[in-house]
Amino acid sequence: MSKDRSVALVTPVMERRKHGAIVNISSLWAAEPHLDAPVSSTIRGALGGFTRLYADRYAAAGIRMNCLLPGFVDTHPVKDEFRRAIPLGRVAEAVEIARAAAFLVSPAASYITGQSIRADGSLTRSV
């Protein structure tokens, strides 16, 4: 289903095990495209679409796929205008994003698939 070799290689293994979970790491630009990142916004939006299609295709095989949309993280410099706009008042620590990804592959998230989950300090919102 995918040209991404890692997904193509791991899917048959997960199918045989009747279990698996994959987390695609994207960014908040997938949910809220921004002119500062037009190409990234477009590509990340497509990754969200792929995530939903893959989840639909492989859910019956016990394989889940979700997309994590982190906001600004302390691993890269952040413009002051973006930093000031984050309601939590700070950028994420990398470990916070890692914990969100760990949750999505854990049994605690066993009924979550095909979703794009935001971890952005409430910079973007949706219902």
PDB file of C-alpha atoms in Angstrom:
ATOM      1  CA  MET A   1       0.000   0.000   0.000  1.00  0.00           C
ATOM      2  CA  SER A   2       2.876   2.367   0.673  1.00  0.00           C
ATOM      3  CA  LYS A   3       6.056   3.324  -1.106  1.00  0.00           C
ATOM      4  CA  ASP A   4       7.540   3.802   2.370  1.00  0.00           C
ATOM      5  CA  ARG A   5       9.619   0.639   2.631  1.00  0.00           C
ATOM      6  CA  SER A   6       9.519   0.523   6.427  1.00  0.00           C
ATOM      7  CA  VAL A   7       5.721   0.272   6.471  1.00  0.00           C
ATOM      8  CA  ALA A   8       5.767  -2.173   3.561  1.00  0.00           C
ATOM      9  CA  LEU A   9       8.277  -4.373   5.397  1.00  0.00           C
ATOM     10  CA  VAL A  10       6.635  -4.334   8.820  1.00  0.00           C
ATOM     11  CA  THR A  11       2.999  -4.755   7.734  1.00  0.00           C
ATOM     12  CA  PRO A  12       3.257  -8.465   6.784  1.00  0.00           C
ATOM     13  CA  VAL A  13       4.949  -9.200  10.122  1.00  0.00           C
ATOM     14  CA  MET A  14       2.171  -7.426  12.004  1.00  0.00           C
ATOM     15  CA  GLU A  15      -0.459  -9.218   9.906  1.00  0.00           C
ATOM     16  CA  ARG A  16       1.004 -12.602  10.870  1.00  0.00           C
ATOM     17  CA  ARG A  17       1.005 -11.561  14.541  1.00  0.00           C
ATOM     18  CA  LYS A  18      -2.519 -10.092  14.208  1.00  0.00           C
ATOM     19  CA  HIS A  19      -1.283  -7.119  16.166  1.00  0.00           C
ATOM     20  CA  GLY A  20       0.715  -3.948  15.654  1.00  0.00           C
ATOM     21  CA  ALA A  21       0.792  -0.203  16.095  1.00  0.00           C
ATOM     22  CA  ILE A  22       2.521   2.479  14.061  1.00  0.00           C
ATOM     23  CA  VAL A  23       2.832   6.176  14.882  1.00  0.00           C
ATOM     24  CA  ASN A  24       3.680   8.657  12.151  1.00  0.00           C
ATOM     25  CA  ILE A  25       5.301  11.802  13.536  1.00  0.00           C
ATOM     26  CA  SER A  26       4.064  14.847  11.662  1.00  0.00           C
ATOM     27  CA  SER A  27       3.526  18.396  12.962  1.00  0.00           C
ATOM     28  CA  LEU A  28       0.838  20.877  13.855  1.00  0.00           C
ATOM     29  CA  TRP A  29       1.102  22.230  10.292  1.00  0.00           C
ATOM     30  CA  ALA A  30      -0.844  19.157   9.134  1.00  0.00           C
ATOM     31  CA  ALA A  31      -3.908  20.462  10.986  1.00  0.00           C
ATOM     32  CA  GLU A  32      -3.227  24.170  10.589  1.00  0.00           C
ATOM     33  CA  PRO A  33      -1.308  24.909   7.376  1.00  0.00           C
ATOM     34  CA  HIS A  34       0.931  27.940   7.689  1.00  0.00           C
ATOM     35  CA  LEU A  35       2.524  30.186   5.085  1.00  0.00           C
ATOM     36  CA  ASP A  36       5.876  29.859   6.875  1.00  0.00           C
ATOM     37  CA  ALA A  37       5.847  26.167   5.892  1.00  0.00           C
ATOM     38  CA  PRO A  38       3.764  25.698   2.713  1.00  0.00           C
ATOM     39  CA  VAL A  39       5.480  22.542   1.436  1.00  0.00           C
ATOM     40  CA  SER A  40       5.685  20.968   4.892  1.00  0.00           C
ATOM     41  CA  SER A  41       2.022  21.780   5.533  1.00  0.00           C
ATOM     42  CA  THR A  42       0.967  20.080   2.305  1.00  0.00           C
ATOM     43  CA  ILE A  43       3.095  16.970   2.751  1.00  0.00           C
ATOM     44  CA  ARG A  44       2.084  16.563   6.390  1.00  0.00           C
ATOM     45  CA  GLY A  45      -1.576  16.875   5.444  1.00  0.00           C
ATOM     46  CA  ALA A  46      -1.047  14.026   2.986  1.00  0.00           C
ATOM     47  CA  LEU A  47       0.542  11.934   5.747  1.00  0.00           C
ATOM     48  CA  GLY A  48      -2.658  12.344   7.766  1.00  0.00           C
ATOM     49  CA  GLY A  49      -4.650  11.068   4.792  1.00  0.00           C
ATOM     50  CA  PHE A  50      -2.326   8.098   4.399  1.00  0.00           C
ATOM     51  CA  THR A  51      -2.687   7.356   8.117  1.00  0.00           C
ATOM     52  CA  ARG A  52      -6.484   7.186   7.820  1.00  0.00           C
ATOM     53  CA  LEU A  53      -6.362   5.011   4.686  1.00  0.00           C
ATOM     54  CA  TYR A  54      -3.845   2.596   6.205  1.00  0.00           C
ATOM     55  CA  ALA A  55      -5.870   2.373   9.420  1.00  0.00           C
ATOM     56  CA  ASP A  56      -9.020   1.557   7.448  1.00  0.00           C
ATOM     57  CA  ARG A  57      -7.217  -1.067   5.399  1.00  0.00           C
ATOM     58  CA  TYR A  58      -5.467  -2.887   8.256  1.00  0.00           C
ATOM     59  CA  ALA A  59      -7.773  -2.430  11.280  1.00  0.00           C
ATOM     60  CA  ALA A  60      -9.381  -5.836  10.757  1.00  0.00           C
ATOM     61  CA  ALA A  61      -5.886  -7.360  10.856  1.00  0.00           C
ATOM     62  CA  GLY A  62      -5.320  -5.873  14.317  1.00  0.00           C
ATOM     63  CA  ILE A  63      -2.927  -3.191  13.090  1.00  0.00           C
ATOM     64  CA  ARG A  64      -3.367   0.392  14.204  1.00  0.00           C
ATOM     65  CA  MET A  65      -1.811   3.523  12.727  1.00  0.00           C
ATOM     66  CA  ASN A  66      -2.050   7.020  14.119  1.00  0.00           C
ATOM     67  CA  CYS A  67      -0.367  10.323  13.399  1.00  0.00           C
ATOM     68  CA  LEU A  68       1.119  12.493  16.151  1.00  0.00           C
ATOM     69  CA  LEU A  69       1.097  16.230  15.455  1.00  0.00           C
ATOM     70  CA  PRO A  70       3.585  17.899  17.784  1.00  0.00           C
ATOM     71  CA  GLY A  71       3.767  21.628  18.046  1.00  0.00           C
ATOM     72  CA  PHE A  72       6.975  23.445  18.795  1.00  0.00           C
ATOM     73  CA  VAL A  73       9.584  21.362  20.600  1.00  0.00           C
ATOM     74  CA  ASP A  74      12.754  22.359  22.414  1.00  0.00           C
ATOM     75  CA  THR A  75      14.878  20.522  19.843  1.00  0.00           C
ATOM     76  CA  HIS A  76      14.654  23.468  17.413  1.00  0.00           C
ATOM     77  CA  PRO A  77      14.670  27.257  17.769  1.00  0.00           C
ATOM     78  CA  VAL A  78      11.180  28.788  17.935  1.00  0.00           C
ATOM     79  CA  LYS A  79      10.255  32.263  16.756  1.00  0.00           C
ATOM     80  CA  ASP A  80       9.067  34.509  19.594  1.00  0.00           C
ATOM     81  CA  GLU A  81       5.730  35.102  17.832  1.00  0.00           C
ATOM     82  CA  PHE A  82       4.996  31.362  17.915  1.00  0.00           C
ATOM     83  CA  ARG A  83       6.274  30.905  21.465  1.00  0.00           C
ATOM     84  CA  ARG A  84       4.008  33.715  22.717  1.00  0.00           C
ATOM     85  CA  ALA A  85       0.979  32.165  20.996  1.00  0.00           C
ATOM     86  CA  ILE A  86       1.198  28.827  22.832  1.00  0.00           C
ATOM     87  CA  PRO A  87      -1.502  28.831  25.550  1.00  0.00           C
ATOM     88  CA  LEU A  88       0.594  26.601  27.846  1.00  0.00           C
ATOM     89  CA  GLY A  89       3.237  29.341  27.672  1.00  0.00           C
ATOM     90  CA  ARG A  90       6.148  27.138  26.600  1.00  0.00           C
ATOM     91  CA  VAL A  91       7.393  24.789  23.911  1.00  0.00           C
ATOM     92  CA  ALA A  92       7.258  21.041  24.494  1.00  0.00           C
ATOM     93  CA  GLU A  93      10.168  19.063  25.823  1.00  0.00           C
ATOM     94  CA  ALA A  94      11.112  16.264  23.430  1.00  0.00           C
ATOM     95  CA  VAL A  95      10.306  13.704  26.128  1.00  0.00           C
ATOM     96  CA  GLU A  96       6.695  14.947  26.228  1.00  0.00           C
ATOM     97  CA  ILE A  97       6.275  14.130  22.548  1.00  0.00           C
ATOM     98  CA  ALA A  98       7.949  10.759  23.091  1.00  0.00           C
ATOM     99  CA  ARG A  99       5.467   9.986  25.882  1.00  0.00           C
ATOM    100  CA  ALA A 100       2.544  10.794  23.591  1.00  0.00           C
ATOM    101  CA  ALA A 101       3.964   8.463  20.923  1.00  0.00           C
ATOM    102  CA  ALA A 102       4.542   5.742  23.533  1.00  0.00           C
ATOM    103  CA  PHE A 103       0.915   6.060  24.614  1.00  0.00           C
ATOM    104  CA  LEU A 104      -0.313   5.664  21.028  1.00  0.00           C
ATOM    105  CA  VAL A 105       1.561   2.370  20.573  1.00  0.00           C
ATOM    106  CA  SER A 106       0.596   1.073  24.025  1.00  0.00           C
ATOM    107  CA  PRO A 107      -2.339  -1.165  24.974  1.00  0.00           C
ATOM    108  CA  ALA A 108      -3.894   1.889  26.661  1.00  0.00           C
ATOM    109  CA  ALA A 109      -4.603   3.234  23.148  1.00  0.00           C
ATOM    110  CA  SER A 110      -5.866  -0.082  21.750  1.00  0.00           C
ATOM    111  CA  TYR A 111      -9.102   1.475  20.442  1.00  0.00           C
ATOM    112  CA  ILE A 112      -7.457   4.470  18.772  1.00  0.00           C
ATOM    113  CA  THR A 113      -6.603   4.174  15.087  1.00  0.00           C
ATOM    114  CA  GLY A 114      -6.630   6.433  12.050  1.00  0.00           C
ATOM    115  CA  GLN A 115      -6.362   9.561  14.176  1.00  0.00           C
ATOM    116  CA  SER A 116      -4.208  12.651  14.027  1.00  0.00           C
ATOM    117  CA  ILE A 117      -3.500  13.561  17.649  1.00  0.00           C
ATOM    118  CA  ARG A 118      -2.299  17.061  18.457  1.00  0.00           C
ATOM    119  CA  ALA A 119       0.337  17.636  21.130  1.00  0.00           C
ATOM    120  CA  ASP A 120       0.907  21.343  20.718  1.00  0.00           C
ATOM    121  CA  GLY A 121       0.177  23.063  24.026  1.00  0.00           C
ATOM    122  CA  SER A 122      -3.285  24.019  22.709  1.00  0.00           C
ATOM    123  CA  LEU A 123      -1.858  26.199  19.955  1.00  0.00           C
ATOM    124  CA  THR A 124      -4.417  24.675  17.575  1.00  0.00           C
ATOM    125  CA  ARG A 125      -7.851  23.491  18.611  1.00  0.00           C
ATOM    126  CA  SER A 126     -10.692  21.468  17.188  1.00  0.00           C
ATOM    127  CA  VAL A 127     -13.791  19.669  18.327  1.00  0.00           C
TER     128      VAL A 127
END
